mmCIF file of C-alpha atoms in Angstrom:
data_model
loop_
_atom_site.group_PDB
_atom_site.id
_atom_site.type_symbol
_atom_site.label_atom_id
_atom_site.label_comp_id
_atom_site.label_asym_id
_atom_site.label_seq_id
_atom_site.Cartn_x
_atom_site.Cartn_y
_atom_site.Cartn_z
ATOM 1 C CA MET A 1 22.310 2.328 -2.034
ATOM 2 C CA LEU A 2 19.628 -0.276 -1.377
ATOM 3 C CA ALA A 3 19.440 -3.324 -3.638
ATOM 4 C CA GLY A 4 16.904 -6.130 -3.620
ATOM 5 C CA LEU A 5 17.468 -9.869 -3.953
ATOM 6 C CA ILE A 6 14.437 -12.119 -4.539
ATOM 7 C CA PHE A 7 14.738 -15.899 -4.461
ATOM 8 C CA ALA A 8 12.566 -17.622 -7.088
ATOM 9 C CA THR A 9 13.660 -21.257 -7.204
ATOM 10 C CA GLU A 10 10.839 -23.344 -5.725
ATOM 11 C CA ASP A 11 7.939 -24.918 -7.632
ATOM 12 C CA ALA A 12 4.323 -24.327 -6.708
ATOM 13 C CA GLU A 13 2.781 -27.022 -4.525
ATOM 14 C CA ASP A 14 -0.359 -27.461 -6.616
ATOM 15 C CA ARG A 15 0.859 -26.597 -10.121
ATOM 16 C CA SER A 16 3.494 -28.980 -11.384
ATOM 17 C CA GLY A 17 6.328 -27.353 -13.325
ATOM 18 C CA THR A 18 5.273 -23.830 -12.347
ATOM 19 C CA LEU A 19 7.550 -21.638 -10.267
ATOM 20 C CA ALA A 20 5.804 -20.328 -7.167
ATOM 21 C CA ALA A 21 7.125 -16.855 -7.974
ATOM 22 C CA THR A 22 4.994 -16.794 -11.134
ATOM 23 C CA LEU A 23 1.701 -17.677 -9.413
ATOM 24 C CA PRO A 24 -1.073 -15.069 -9.700
ATOM 25 C CA PHE A 25 -1.253 -12.612 -6.837
ATOM 26 C CA GLY A 26 -3.270 -9.417 -6.634
ATOM 27 C CA GLY A 27 -3.750 -8.999 -10.366
ATOM 28 C CA MET A 28 -0.086 -9.705 -11.147
ATOM 29 C CA THR A 29 2.438 -12.431 -10.333
ATOM 30 C CA LEU A 30 3.913 -12.890 -6.877
ATOM 31 C CA LEU A 31 7.334 -11.899 -8.241
ATOM 32 C CA GLU A 32 5.975 -8.622 -9.620
ATOM 33 C CA TYR A 33 4.349 -7.915 -6.263
ATOM 34 C CA GLN A 34 7.675 -8.500 -4.496
ATOM 35 C CA VAL A 35 9.415 -6.156 -6.938
ATOM 36 C CA ARG A 36 6.767 -3.544 -6.211
ATOM 37 C CA LEU A 37 7.466 -3.846 -2.486
ATOM 38 C CA LEU A 38 11.216 -3.475 -2.990
ATOM 39 C CA ILE A 39 10.808 -0.400 -5.184
ATOM 40 C CA GLY A 40 8.485 1.106 -2.605
ATOM 41 C CA ALA A 41 11.141 0.480 0.054
ATOM 42 C CA GLY A 42 13.691 2.417 -2.011
ATOM 43 C CA ALA A 43 15.590 -0.303 -3.886
ATOM 44 C CA GLY A 44 17.500 1.070 -6.872
ATOM 45 C CA GLN A 45 18.470 -2.342 -8.241
ATOM 46 C CA ILE A 46 16.768 -5.733 -8.005
ATOM 47 C CA MET A 47 18.147 -9.217 -8.639
ATOM 48 C CA VAL A 48 16.116 -12.401 -8.988
ATOM 49 C CA ALA A 49 17.998 -15.556 -7.969
ATOM 50 C CA VAL A 50 16.790 -18.546 -10.010
ATOM 51 C CA ALA A 51 17.667 -22.202 -10.551
ATOM 52 C CA ARG A 52 15.908 -22.348 -13.911
ATOM 53 C CA VAL A 53 14.279 -19.859 -16.248
ATOM 54 C CA THR A 54 10.731 -20.385 -17.528
ATOM 55 C CA PRO A 55 8.739 -18.310 -20.047
ATOM 56 C CA ALA A 56 6.405 -17.187 -17.265
ATOM 57 C CA LEU A 57 9.374 -16.028 -15.189
ATOM 58 C CA LEU A 58 10.868 -14.113 -18.120
ATOM 59 C CA GLY A 59 7.521 -12.412 -18.710
ATOM 60 C CA ALA A 60 7.187 -11.457 -15.039
ATOM 61 C CA VAL A 61 10.737 -10.050 -14.933
ATOM 62 C CA ALA A 62 10.138 -8.078 -18.149
ATOM 63 C CA ARG A 63 6.937 -6.535 -16.772
ATOM 64 C CA ALA A 64 8.551 -5.798 -13.417
ATOM 65 C CA GLY A 65 11.451 -4.066 -15.169
ATOM 66 C CA LYS A 66 9.066 -1.472 -16.608
ATOM 67 C CA ARG A 67 8.705 0.179 -13.212
ATOM 68 C CA GLY A 68 11.890 2.189 -13.731
ATOM 69 C CA VAL A 69 14.279 0.039 -11.662
ATOM 70 C CA PRO A 70 16.495 -2.572 -13.378
ATOM 71 C CA VAL A 71 15.547 -6.176 -12.618
ATOM 72 C CA ASP A 72 18.236 -8.774 -13.417
ATOM 73 C CA ILE A 73 18.157 -12.566 -13.298
ATOM 74 C CA VAL A 74 21.105 -14.181 -11.465
ATOM 75 C CA ARG A 75 21.841 -17.889 -11.305
ATOM 76 C CA SER A 76 24.429 -17.907 -8.508
ATOM 77 C CA ALA A 77 25.937 -15.920 -5.669
ATOM 78 C CA GLU A 78 28.860 -15.141 -7.961
ATOM 79 C CA GLU A 79 26.590 -13.445 -10.517
ATOM 80 C CA ALA A 80 24.799 -11.568 -7.750
ATOM 81 C CA ALA A 81 28.111 -10.353 -6.303
ATOM 82 C CA LEU A 82 29.184 -9.084 -9.721
ATOM 83 C CA LYS A 83 25.947 -7.184 -10.338
ATOM 84 C CA ALA A 84 25.491 -5.679 -6.863
ATOM 85 C CA HIS A 85 27.254 -2.429 -5.979
ATOM 86 C CA PRO A 86 29.987 -3.330 -3.464
ATOM 87 C CA LEU A 87 28.803 -0.683 -0.975
ATOM 88 C CA SER A 88 25.103 -1.426 -1.244
ATOM 89 C CA ARG A 89 22.816 -2.879 1.388
ATOM 90 C CA VAL A 90 20.851 -5.847 0.052
ATOM 91 C CA LEU A 91 17.274 -6.491 1.124
ATOM 92 C CA VAL A 92 16.679 -10.224 0.697
ATOM 93 C CA LEU A 93 13.206 -11.715 0.174
ATOM 94 C CA ALA A 94 12.655 -15.423 0.619
ATOM 95 C CA ASP A 95 11.129 -17.584 -2.092
ATOM 96 C CA SER A 96 7.310 -17.194 -2.184
ATOM 97 C CA LEU A 97 7.221 -14.474 0.481
ATOM 98 C CA VAL A 98 4.097 -12.367 0.813
ATOM 99 C CA THR A 99 4.374 -9.259 2.950
ATOM 100 C CA THR A 100 3.255 -5.623 3.137
ATOM 101 C CA ASP A 101 4.785 -2.156 2.922
ATOM 102 C CA PRO A 102 5.089 -1.496 6.711
ATOM 103 C CA VAL A 103 7.233 -4.615 7.115
ATOM 104 C CA MET A 104 9.399 -3.656 4.160
ATOM 105 C CA ASP A 105 9.838 -0.101 5.405
ATOM 106 C CA ARG A 106 11.008 -1.373 8.790
ATOM 107 C CA MET A 107 13.502 -3.813 7.297
ATOM 108 C CA ALA A 108 14.778 -1.303 4.712
ATOM 109 C CA ALA A 109 15.637 1.287 7.365
ATOM 110 C CA GLU A 110 19.197 2.459 7.814
ATOM 111 C CA GLY A 111 21.326 0.435 10.192
ATOM 112 C CA ALA A 112 23.389 -2.690 10.555
ATOM 113 C CA GLU A 113 22.349 -5.972 8.991
ATOM 114 C CA ALA A 114 19.135 -7.458 10.309
ATOM 115 C CA LEU A 115 16.954 -10.562 10.102
ATOM 116 C CA LEU A 116 13.177 -10.643 10.438
ATOM 117 C CA VAL A 117 12.388 -13.492 12.838
ATOM 118 C CA THR A 118 9.525 -15.233 14.587
ATOM 119 C CA THR A 119 9.606 -17.279 17.776
ATOM 120 C CA ASP A 120 6.737 -19.484 16.552
ATOM 121 C CA PRO A 121 8.107 -22.407 14.510
ATOM 122 C CA ASN A 122 4.551 -23.197 13.333
ATOM 123 C CA SER A 123 3.981 -19.718 11.933
ATOM 124 C CA PRO A 124 3.303 -19.568 8.167
ATOM 125 C CA ALA A 125 6.189 -17.102 8.054
ATOM 126 C CA ALA A 126 8.734 -19.437 9.683
ATOM 127 C CA ILE A 127 11.191 -20.687 7.041
ATOM 128 C CA GLU A 128 14.424 -21.808 8.629
ATOM 129 C CA ARG A 129 15.558 -22.055 12.248
ATOM 130 C CA LEU A 130 18.369 -19.693 13.138
ATOM 131 C CA ASP A 131 18.954 -20.715 16.771
ATOM 132 C CA MET A 132 17.126 -22.320 19.686
ATOM 133 C CA ARG A 133 14.679 -19.428 19.861
ATOM 134 C CA ASP A 134 14.144 -17.768 16.486
ATOM 135 C CA CYS A 135 13.173 -18.815 12.969
ATOM 136 C CA TRP A 136 13.794 -16.685 9.907
ATOM 137 C CA ALA A 137 10.604 -14.958 8.735
ATOM 138 C CA GLY A 138 11.590 -14.241 5.157
ATOM 139 C CA ILE A 139 13.377 -10.865 5.023
ATOM 140 C CA ALA A 140 17.027 -10.027 5.648
ATOM 141 C CA ARG A 141 19.108 -6.883 5.300
ATOM 142 C CA VAL A 142 22.743 -7.728 4.586
ATOM 143 C CA PRO A 143 25.812 -5.951 3.177
ATOM 144 C CA ALA A 144 26.785 -6.740 -0.407
ATOM 145 C CA HIS A 145 30.142 -8.209 0.628
ATOM 146 C CA HIS A 146 28.304 -11.269 1.980
ATOM 147 C CA LEU A 147 27.459 -12.166 -1.629
ATOM 148 C CA GLY A 148 31.145 -12.245 -2.543
ATOM 149 C CA ALA A 149 31.970 -14.406 0.465
ATOM 150 C CA ILE A 150 29.270 -16.937 -0.467
ATOM 151 C CA ALA A 151 30.442 -16.938 -4.093
ATOM 152 C CA ARG A 152 33.802 -18.278 -2.886
ATOM 153 C CA MET A 153 32.153 -21.220 -1.106
ATOM 154 C CA PRO A 154 31.827 -24.698 -2.664
ATOM 155 C CA ASP A 155 28.981 -25.057 -5.182
ATOM 156 C CA ASP A 156 26.990 -27.470 -3.022
ATOM 157 C CA TRP A 157 26.037 -24.685 -0.582
ATOM 158 C CA ASP A 158 22.445 -23.454 -0.816
ATOM 159 C CA PHE A 159 22.563 -19.765 -1.720
ATOM 160 C CA GLN A 160 19.695 -18.655 0.524
ATOM 161 C CA SER A 161 20.770 -20.678 3.572
ATOM 162 C CA ALA A 162 24.392 -19.626 3.211
ATOM 163 C CA LEU A 163 23.350 -15.971 3.120
ATOM 164 C CA LEU A 164 21.369 -16.461 6.329
ATOM 165 C CA ARG A 165 24.288 -18.174 8.060
ATOM 166 C CA ALA A 166 26.593 -15.329 7.079
ATOM 167 C CA ALA A 167 24.173 -12.837 8.633
ATOM 168 C CA VAL A 168 23.846 -14.910 11.817
ATOM 169 C CA GLU A 169 27.626 -15.188 12.176
ATOM 170 C CA ALA A 170 27.884 -11.424 11.750
ATOM 171 C CA ARG A 171 25.459 -11.014 14.699
ATOM 172 C CA ALA A 172 22.699 -9.448 12.647
ATOM 173 C CA GLU A 173 19.938 -7.729 14.601
ATOM 174 C CA HIS A 174 16.843 -9.884 15.115
ATOM 175 C CA VAL A 175 13.649 -7.959 14.305
ATOM 176 C CA GLN A 176 10.590 -9.708 15.711
ATOM 177 C CA LEU A 177 7.626 -10.286 13.407
ATOM 178 C CA THR A 178 4.626 -8.672 15.097
ATOM 179 C CA GLN A 179 1.104 -10.060 15.205
ATOM 180 C CA THR A 180 -0.099 -7.003 13.295
ATOM 181 C CA TRP A 181 2.317 -7.727 10.445
ATOM 182 C CA GLU A 182 1.311 -11.374 10.371
ATOM 183 C CA ARG A 183 -2.407 -10.552 10.357
ATOM 184 C CA GLY A 184 -1.716 -8.071 7.557
ATOM 185 C CA GLY A 185 -0.627 -10.909 5.283
ATOM 186 C CA HIS A 186 3.031 -11.719 6.028
ATOM 187 C CA MET A 187 3.686 -15.362 5.185
ATOM 188 C CA VAL A 188 5.434 -17.804 2.868
ATOM 189 C CA ASP A 189 3.201 -19.971 0.705
ATOM 190 C CA ARG A 190 3.597 -21.880 -2.567
ATOM 191 C CA SER A 191 -0.030 -22.886 -3.036
ATOM 192 C CA ALA A 192 -1.969 -21.078 -5.758
ATOM 193 C CA GLU A 193 -5.239 -21.519 -3.846
ATOM 194 C CA ARG A 194 -3.892 -20.191 -0.556
ATOM 195 C CA LEU A 195 -2.084 -17.339 -2.308
ATOM 196 C CA ALA A 196 -5.379 -16.248 -3.829
ATOM 197 C CA SER A 197 -6.892 -16.168 -0.346
ATOM 198 C CA ARG A 198 -3.881 -14.346 1.068
ATOM 199 C CA SER A 199 -4.093 -11.862 -1.784
ATOM 200 C CA ASN A 200 -7.456 -10.766 -0.397
ATOM 201 C CA ALA A 201 -5.893 -10.214 3.037
ATOM 202 C CA VAL A 202 -3.157 -8.057 1.532
ATOM 203 C CA LEU A 203 -5.759 -6.131 -0.456
ATOM 204 C CA ALA A 204 -7.628 -5.489 2.786
ATOM 205 C CA ALA A 205 -4.433 -4.219 4.417
ATOM 206 C CA LEU A 206 -3.816 -1.853 1.498
ATOM 207 C CA THR A 207 -7.238 -0.287 1.877
ATOM 208 C CA GLU A 208 -6.174 0.851 5.371
ATOM 209 C CA ARG A 209 -3.854 3.477 3.829
ATOM 210 C CA ARG A 210 -6.667 6.027 4.150
ATOM 211 C CA THR A 211 -6.952 6.662 7.873
ATOM 212 C CA THR A 212 -9.706 9.178 8.664
ATOM 213 C CA TRP A 213 -13.001 7.973 10.110
ATOM 214 C CA ALA A 214 -15.058 8.412 6.930
ATOM 215 C CA ASP A 215 -12.542 6.458 4.886
ATOM 216 C CA ARG A 216 -11.963 3.744 7.472
ATOM 217 C CA TRP A 217 -15.571 3.013 8.364
ATOM 218 C CA ILE A 218 -17.306 3.561 5.033
ATOM 219 C CA PHE A 219 -15.188 3.885 1.898
ATOM 220 C CA THR A 220 -12.484 1.476 3.044
ATOM 221 C CA ARG A 221 -15.092 -1.154 3.873
ATOM 222 C CA LEU A 222 -16.683 -0.773 0.456
ATOM 223 C CA ALA A 223 -13.273 -1.060 -1.231
ATOM 224 C CA ARG A 224 -12.488 -4.169 0.807
ATOM 225 C CA LEU A 225 -15.678 -5.831 -0.421
ATOM 226 C CA VAL A 226 -15.279 -5.180 -4.138
ATOM 227 C CA LEU A 227 -11.509 -4.980 -4.632
ATOM 228 C CA PRO A 228 -10.818 -8.754 -4.613
ATOM 229 C CA LYS A 229 -13.478 -9.300 -7.275
ATOM 230 C CA LEU A 230 -12.099 -6.485 -9.423
ATOM 231 C CA VAL A 231 -8.547 -7.801 -9.133
ATOM 232 C CA GLU A 232 -9.698 -11.339 -9.922
ATOM 233 C CA ARG A 233 -11.282 -10.080 -13.152
ATOM 234 C CA ASN A 234 -8.226 -7.902 -13.886
ATOM 235 C CA ILE A 235 -10.305 -4.717 -14.084
ATOM 236 C CA PRO A 236 -7.902 -1.815 -14.785
ATOM 237 C CA ALA A 237 -7.772 1.121 -12.392
ATOM 238 C CA ILE A 238 -8.439 3.457 -15.306
ATOM 239 C CA ALA A 239 -11.901 1.906 -15.666
ATOM 240 C CA LEU A 240 -12.710 2.907 -12.087
ATOM 241 C CA ALA A 241 -11.373 6.396 -12.803
ATOM 242 C CA ALA A 242 -13.641 6.704 -15.845
ATOM 243 C CA LEU A 243 -16.741 5.417 -14.027
ATOM 244 C CA GLY A 244 -16.013 7.579 -10.999
ATOM 245 C CA SER A 245 -15.558 10.627 -13.226
ATOM 246 C CA LEU A 246 -18.912 9.885 -14.876
ATOM 247 C CA PHE A 247 -20.690 9.771 -11.512
ATOM 248 C CA GLY A 248 -18.771 12.806 -10.280
ATOM 249 C CA ILE A 249 -19.561 14.993 -13.280
ATOM 250 C CA GLY A 250 -23.169 13.850 -13.192
ATOM 251 C CA GLY A 251 -23.418 14.649 -9.505
ATOM 252 C CA LEU A 252 -21.934 18.123 -9.910
ATOM 253 C CA ALA A 253 -24.266 18.817 -12.838
ATOM 254 C CA ALA A 254 -27.267 17.705 -10.760
ATOM 255 C CA MET A 255 -26.208 20.056 -7.947
ATOM 256 C CA ALA A 256 -25.828 22.920 -10.393
ATOM 257 C CA PHE A 257 -29.460 22.353 -11.419
ATOM 258 C CA ASP A 258 -30.648 22.406 -7.793
ATOM 259 C CA VAL A 259 -30.806 18.632 -7.195
ATOM 260 C CA ASP A 260 -28.432 18.812 -4.236
ATOM 261 C CA GLY A 261 -29.272 15.569 -2.446
ATOM 262 C CA GLY A 262 -29.112 13.362 -5.532
ATOM 263 C CA GLY A 263 -25.999 15.120 -6.740
ATOM 264 C CA LEU A 264 -24.191 14.530 -3.456
ATOM 265 C CA VAL A 265 -25.184 10.856 -3.490
ATOM 266 C CA ALA A 266 -23.650 10.559 -6.964
ATOM 267 C CA ALA A 267 -20.529 12.324 -5.652
ATOM 268 C CA LEU A 268 -20.314 9.812 -2.805
ATOM 269 C CA LEU A 269 -20.520 6.935 -5.291
ATOM 270 C CA ALA A 270 -17.731 8.570 -7.298
ATOM 271 C CA THR A 271 -15.672 8.890 -4.111
ATOM 272 C CA ALA A 272 -16.134 5.187 -3.389
ATOM 273 C CA LEU A 273 -14.951 4.319 -6.911
ATOM 274 C CA PHE A 274 -11.937 6.620 -6.638
ATOM 275 C CA ALA A 275 -11.025 5.160 -3.218
ATOM 276 C CA THR A 276 -11.182 1.628 -4.633
ATOM 277 C CA GLY A 277 -9.129 2.650 -7.651
ATOM 278 C CA GLY A 278 -6.518 4.204 -5.373
ATOM 279 C CA ALA A 279 -6.193 0.981 -3.389
ATOM 280 C CA MET A 280 -5.856 -1.018 -6.609
ATOM 281 C CA ALA A 281 -3.183 1.358 -7.926
ATOM 282 C CA ALA A 282 -1.295 1.112 -4.627
ATOM 283 C CA LEU A 283 -1.327 -2.689 -4.842
ATOM 284 C CA ARG A 284 0.209 -2.562 -8.298
ATOM 285 C CA GLY A 285 2.889 -0.090 -7.240
ATOM 286 C CA GLU A 286 1.409 2.753 -9.266
ATOM 287 C CA ASP A 287 1.986 5.412 -6.623
ATOM 288 C CA ARG A 288 1.430 8.351 -8.939
ATOM 289 C CA ARG A 289 -1.884 6.932 -10.057
ATOM 290 C CA ALA A 290 -2.865 6.307 -6.429
ATOM 291 C CA ASP A 291 -2.059 9.955 -5.657
ATOM 292 C CA LEU A 292 -4.143 10.968 -8.687
ATOM 293 C CA PHE A 293 -7.159 9.139 -7.259
ATOM 294 C CA GLU A 294 -6.677 10.974 -3.952
ATOM 295 C CA GLY A 295 -6.498 14.239 -5.867
ATOM 296 C CA LEU A 296 -9.723 13.409 -7.714
ATOM 297 C CA ILE A 297 -11.515 12.843 -4.412
ATOM 298 C CA GLY A 298 -10.271 16.183 -3.107
ATOM 299 C CA PHE A 299 -11.245 18.019 -6.310
ATOM 300 C CA LEU A 300 -14.695 16.433 -6.367
ATOM 301 C CA ALA A 301 -15.401 17.311 -2.736
ATOM 302 C CA ALA A 302 -14.196 20.903 -3.185
ATOM 303 C CA ALA A 303 -16.308 21.357 -6.323
ATOM 304 C CA ALA A 304 -19.392 19.896 -4.621
ATOM 305 C CA VAL A 305 -19.003 22.163 -1.582
ATOM 306 C CA LEU A 306 -18.443 25.264 -3.711
ATOM 307 C CA ILE A 307 -21.438 24.506 -5.941
ATOM 308 C CA ALA A 308 -23.580 23.921 -2.843
ATOM 309 C CA GLY A 309 -22.464 27.275 -1.448
ATOM 310 C CA TRP A 310 -23.180 29.034 -4.739
ATOM 311 C CA ARG A 311 -26.649 27.481 -5.018
ATOM 312 C CA GLU A 312 -27.450 28.438 -1.436
ATOM 313 C CA SER A 313 -26.373 32.043 -2.000
ATOM 314 C CA VAL A 314 -28.380 32.314 -5.218
ATOM 315 C CA SER A 315 -31.539 30.847 -3.673
ATOM 316 C CA GLU A 316 -31.374 32.929 -0.476
ATOM 317 C CA TRP A 317 -29.955 36.137 -2.012
ATOM 318 C CA THR A 318 -27.178 36.206 0.560
ATOM 319 C CA ALA A 319 -23.438 35.591 0.496
ATOM 320 C CA THR A 320 -23.548 33.293 3.537
ATOM 321 C CA GLY A 321 -23.496 29.984 1.647
ATOM 322 C CA ALA A 322 -20.688 31.020 -0.681
ATOM 323 C CA VAL A 323 -18.549 32.389 2.151
ATOM 324 C CA LEU A 324 -18.972 29.234 4.233
ATOM 325 C CA ALA A 325 -18.142 27.015 1.253
ATOM 326 C CA VAL A 326 -14.988 28.959 0.360
ATOM 327 C CA ALA A 327 -13.925 28.996 4.017
ATOM 328 C CA ALA A 328 -14.374 25.218 4.325
ATOM 329 C CA VAL A 329 -12.299 24.549 1.204
ATOM 330 C CA LEU A 330 -9.505 26.986 2.105
ATOM 331 C CA LEU A 331 -9.263 25.863 5.725
ATOM 332 C CA HIS A 332 -8.973 22.214 4.712
ATOM 333 C CA ALA A 333 -6.386 23.071 2.058
ATOM 334 C CA LEU A 334 -4.294 24.791 4.744
ATOM 335 C CA SER A 335 -4.557 21.778 7.036
ATOM 336 C CA GLU A 336 -3.301 19.564 4.198
ATOM 337 C CA ARG A 337 -0.389 21.951 3.620
ATOM 338 C CA SER A 338 0.682 21.617 7.255
ATOM 339 C CA GLY A 339 2.148 18.182 6.495
ATOM 340 C CA ALA A 340 0.911 16.776 9.816
ATOM 341 C CA ARG A 341 -0.045 13.118 9.897
ATOM 342 C CA HIS A 342 -3.816 12.741 9.829
ATOM 343 C CA ARG A 343 -5.600 11.668 12.989
ATOM 344 C CA ARG A 344 -8.636 9.423 12.855
ATOM 345 C CA TRP A 345 -11.155 12.153 13.743
ATOM 346 C CA TRP A 346 -9.830 14.841 11.410
ATOM 347 C CA GLY A 347 -11.839 16.142 8.504
ATOM 348 C CA SER A 348 -11.286 14.833 4.993
ATOM 349 C CA PRO A 349 -12.897 15.466 1.584
ATOM 350 C CA SER A 350 -14.968 12.296 1.851
ATOM 351 C CA ALA A 351 -16.058 13.211 5.385
ATOM 352 C CA TYR A 352 -17.299 16.625 4.247
ATOM 353 C CA LEU A 353 -19.397 15.016 1.512
ATOM 354 C CA LEU A 354 -20.899 12.567 4.002
ATOM 355 C CA ILE A 355 -21.764 15.340 6.461
ATOM 356 C CA LEU A 356 -23.255 17.657 3.845
ATOM 357 C CA THR A 357 -25.508 15.045 2.187
ATOM 358 C CA PRO A 358 -28.211 14.704 4.905
ATOM 359 C CA PHE A 359 -28.401 18.507 5.253
ATOM 360 C CA ALA A 360 -28.977 18.740 1.494
ATOM 361 C CA PHE A 361 -31.897 16.304 1.674
ATOM 362 C CA ALA A 362 -33.345 18.279 4.594
ATOM 363 C CA ASP A 363 -32.920 21.522 2.595
ATOM 364 C CA TRP A 364 -30.598 22.928 5.270
ATOM 365 C CA LEU A 365 -27.590 23.561 3.073
ATOM 366 C CA ALA A 366 -26.472 26.682 4.944
ATOM 367 C CA THR A 367 -26.407 24.740 8.212
ATOM 368 C CA GLY A 368 -24.481 21.884 6.621
ATOM 369 C CA LEU A 369 -21.949 24.281 5.123
ATOM 370 C CA GLY A 370 -21.521 25.903 8.524
ATOM 371 C CA VAL A 371 -20.892 22.502 10.118
ATOM 372 C CA ILE A 372 -18.195 21.485 7.634
ATOM 373 C CA ALA A 373 -16.583 24.944 7.764
ATOM 374 C CA THR A 374 -16.339 24.615 11.554
ATOM 375 C CA TYR A 375 -15.066 21.044 11.209
ATOM 376 C CA SER A 376 -12.361 22.096 8.749
ATOM 377 C CA PHE A 377 -11.331 24.938 11.092
ATOM 378 C CA VAL A 378 -10.987 22.546 14.036
ATOM 379 C CA THR A 379 -8.976 20.183 11.811
ATOM 380 C CA LEU A 380 -6.646 23.029 10.836
ATOM 381 C CA VAL A 381 -6.117 23.985 14.486
ATOM 382 C CA ALA A 382 -5.283 20.385 15.369
ATOM 383 C CA ALA A 383 -2.884 20.101 12.424
ATOM 384 C CA VAL A 384 -1.072 23.300 13.441
ATOM 385 C CA GLU A 385 -0.774 22.134 17.046
ATOM 386 C CA THR A 386 0.565 18.769 15.900
ATOM 387 C CA THR A 387 3.177 20.505 13.763
ATOM 388 C CA ARG A 388 4.216 22.729 16.686
ATOM 389 C CA GLU A 389 4.607 19.692 18.964
ATOM 390 C CA LYS A 390 6.966 18.064 16.468
ATOM 391 C CA ALA A 391 8.992 21.263 16.155
#
């Protein structure tokens, strides 16, 4: 079992009397964001180590506890040792740590105890020196029995430092913090102003979850521009879903009435809104909602392609458009079912919409449908070959 232990004892640098863990971050508090990361890494129990309890902290813990994993406040190593399962592995997050899912996934992996470290003592992630070479970078994976050992120490020991020393003495593996992780937003900071800036960097990293070329170069860039402003104003993801649905339904209706170019433009706007909503849901740990946004993009693209094929067949009195549209949708569905990890150049629902739009404006729908059908076939072949290589 994996448990999480978050330290929340330090005050914010620029807000007197406010715990850094309760500072705003990404439309929630920093503590709630850390809980989201731990749940995403597989933690089945989370403890928050505190020196004092404030109303803001209680509110953050209560909201974090609604994610389906118990979140308990502990005031000492003794309380933590009592609450943690004796056979669990404990993923420890330093006070005021900001990080991202790839770092958490690496540190939550099976194996012996480990410490995330950096060799740069001036790094914003460097917290405490471990030896002549490495500084702790804010995450540790330790066995639960270390908590019991620290609980038996004199009270004047610092909980966090003692836990680190126990891991060092046990020869914990040192996992080096990479430049990619640091650029993605891994750091420790107790300033509300800097956390707001860092929140934007983490938001940008979250938009990279969609990897194909159309998403990376167009929809991801749009999401990166507007997402910080939406989060700052606490716009709910459901609002983006509603607006995207409005554009999507309008676009499909326009296509059904033979306004193909305008309808596809509306569908692209809906796709951009759904992509932004998915990134926002991912930030807040709402994985099911993020998957729903992805499903909406896929449904919208399939409906647009099928309507385009139907309109082409009706206007030309031939089955060519309909056959090409059905083939494109089925071939892409099969490539998704393969389970292969997407490559940058592979086809995606948003890519098909982008490709089809200029053909619609040029009144060459049959040609555009042929192009995306061929593209989806090539994507399926690549996905099958990738699956065979893994087997």
